[in-house]
């Protein structure tokens, strides 16, 4: 697809952090407040769009082409703010926007990712860790191979959850006694952190839509 040429107006991709406003960066808050047009998930718009309705908003749903059409139309007259959870550089709409627009037309305001917060909750350094996603996808088998001392950070969904991923990793050679941490609803009052093993997780009730950290 041919990318658009540089226009006067920009797309500002704004990372809103893992969920709680306590983790929203000041630069992101300023960009949200000054925006005339905001695109984002329904929860994000409900949380951050102006209560007086003075911003033109559009919800991000599974219909990504409709979202992209809205952004294109609005750019003719104004900058467009795009709210994405976590950090824009980590499995967000930024990837689709970069396929449509050149880098000069996009401004990215980073945010704190759920993965960063998960490692922080465990007081675990994350340099050297490998980050993969089971959210709507499955990593290649060679990406899941076991090595002593290897650390994985994984996003999960309903299908690929704490139980099914534990089984997949053990089939890939990870020992059953490998330490597994399950982190859910991070930054919210009801957040949950469970530390167990791959073997035990394969027998427990499944936990989905969160973070798994595996310490080999």
Short mmCIF file of N, CA, C and O in Angstrom, two decimals, residues 14 20 30 37 44 47 57 67 89 95 122 126 144 151 165 175 180 184 186 199:
data_model
loop_
_atom_site.label_atom_id
_atom_site.label_comp_id
_atom_site.label_asym_id
_atom_site.label_seq_id
_atom_site.Cartn_x
_atom_site.Cartn_y
_atom_site.Cartn_z
N UNK A 14 -1.03 7.97 21.66
CA UNK A 14 -0.82 8.28 23.08
C UNK A 14 -0.94 7.02 23.93
O UNK A 14 -2.01 6.42 24.02
N UNK A 20 -4.89 2.16 35.32
CA UNK A 20 -5.16 3.18 36.33
C UNK A 20 -4.59 4.53 35.91
O UNK A 20 -3.46 4.61 35.41
N UNK A 30 -1.53 15.77 28.93
CA UNK A 30 -1.60 17.05 28.22
C UNK A 30 -2.07 16.85 26.78
O UNK A 30 -2.88 17.64 26.27
N UNK A 37 -9.82 15.76 18.51
CA UNK A 37 -10.34 14.48 18.03
C UNK A 37 -9.61 13.36 18.76
O UNK A 37 -8.38 13.35 18.84
N UNK A 44 -11.29 3.52 27.38
CA UNK A 44 -10.33 4.64 27.40
C UNK A 44 -11.03 5.96 27.13
O UNK A 44 -10.76 6.97 27.80
N UNK A 47 -12.96 7.08 30.08
CA UNK A 47 -12.10 7.49 31.19
C UNK A 47 -11.41 8.83 30.94
O UNK A 47 -11.22 9.61 31.88
N UNK A 57 -15.08 12.05 19.14
CA UNK A 57 -14.50 10.76 19.49
C UNK A 57 -14.99 9.65 18.56
O UNK A 57 -16.06 9.75 17.97
N UNK A 67 -11.94 2.43 11.63
CA UNK A 67 -11.13 3.32 12.46
C UNK A 67 -10.15 4.09 11.58
O UNK A 67 -9.99 5.32 11.72
N UNK A 89 4.45 1.21 21.41
CA UNK A 89 5.38 0.38 20.67
C UNK A 89 5.24 -1.10 20.92
O UNK A 89 5.96 -1.91 20.34
N UNK A 95 1.27 -0.17 14.84
CA UNK A 95 1.74 -1.01 13.74
C UNK A 95 0.91 -0.79 12.48
O UNK A 95 1.44 -0.62 11.39
N UNK A 122 7.14 -8.05 40.43
CA UNK A 122 7.96 -9.18 40.88
C UNK A 122 9.36 -8.74 41.31
O UNK A 122 10.18 -9.58 41.69
N UNK A 126 14.35 -6.81 33.85
CA UNK A 126 13.82 -7.39 32.60
C UNK A 126 14.79 -7.31 31.44
O UNK A 126 14.44 -7.71 30.34
N UNK A 144 9.86 -20.55 21.56
CA UNK A 144 9.44 -21.03 22.87
C UNK A 144 10.41 -22.02 23.49
O UNK A 144 10.15 -22.56 24.56
N UNK A 151 14.17 -16.15 30.58
CA UNK A 151 12.97 -15.52 31.13
C UNK A 151 12.06 -15.11 29.97
O UNK A 151 12.50 -14.45 29.03
N UNK A 165 -0.98 -22.39 28.01
CA UNK A 165 0.41 -21.98 27.74
C UNK A 165 1.38 -22.81 28.58
O UNK A 165 2.45 -23.19 28.10
N UNK A 175 10.92 -27.55 32.05
CA UNK A 175 10.64 -28.44 33.18
C UNK A 175 9.35 -28.04 33.90
O UNK A 175 9.01 -26.85 33.98
N UNK A 180 6.41 -19.93 37.42
CA UNK A 180 5.46 -19.20 36.57
C UNK A 180 4.70 -18.19 37.42
O UNK A 180 4.14 -18.55 38.47
N UNK A 184 -2.68 -10.35 36.68
CA UNK A 184 -3.96 -9.96 36.09
C UNK A 184 -4.41 -8.62 36.62
O UNK A 184 -4.15 -8.26 37.77
N UNK A 186 -3.54 -5.60 36.25
CA UNK A 186 -2.48 -4.79 36.84
C UNK A 186 -2.85 -3.32 36.91
O UNK A 186 -3.41 -2.76 35.95
N UNK A 199 3.87 -26.98 35.99
CA UNK A 199 3.12 -28.20 36.25
C UNK A 199 1.83 -27.92 37.01
O UNK A 199 0.76 -28.44 36.65
#
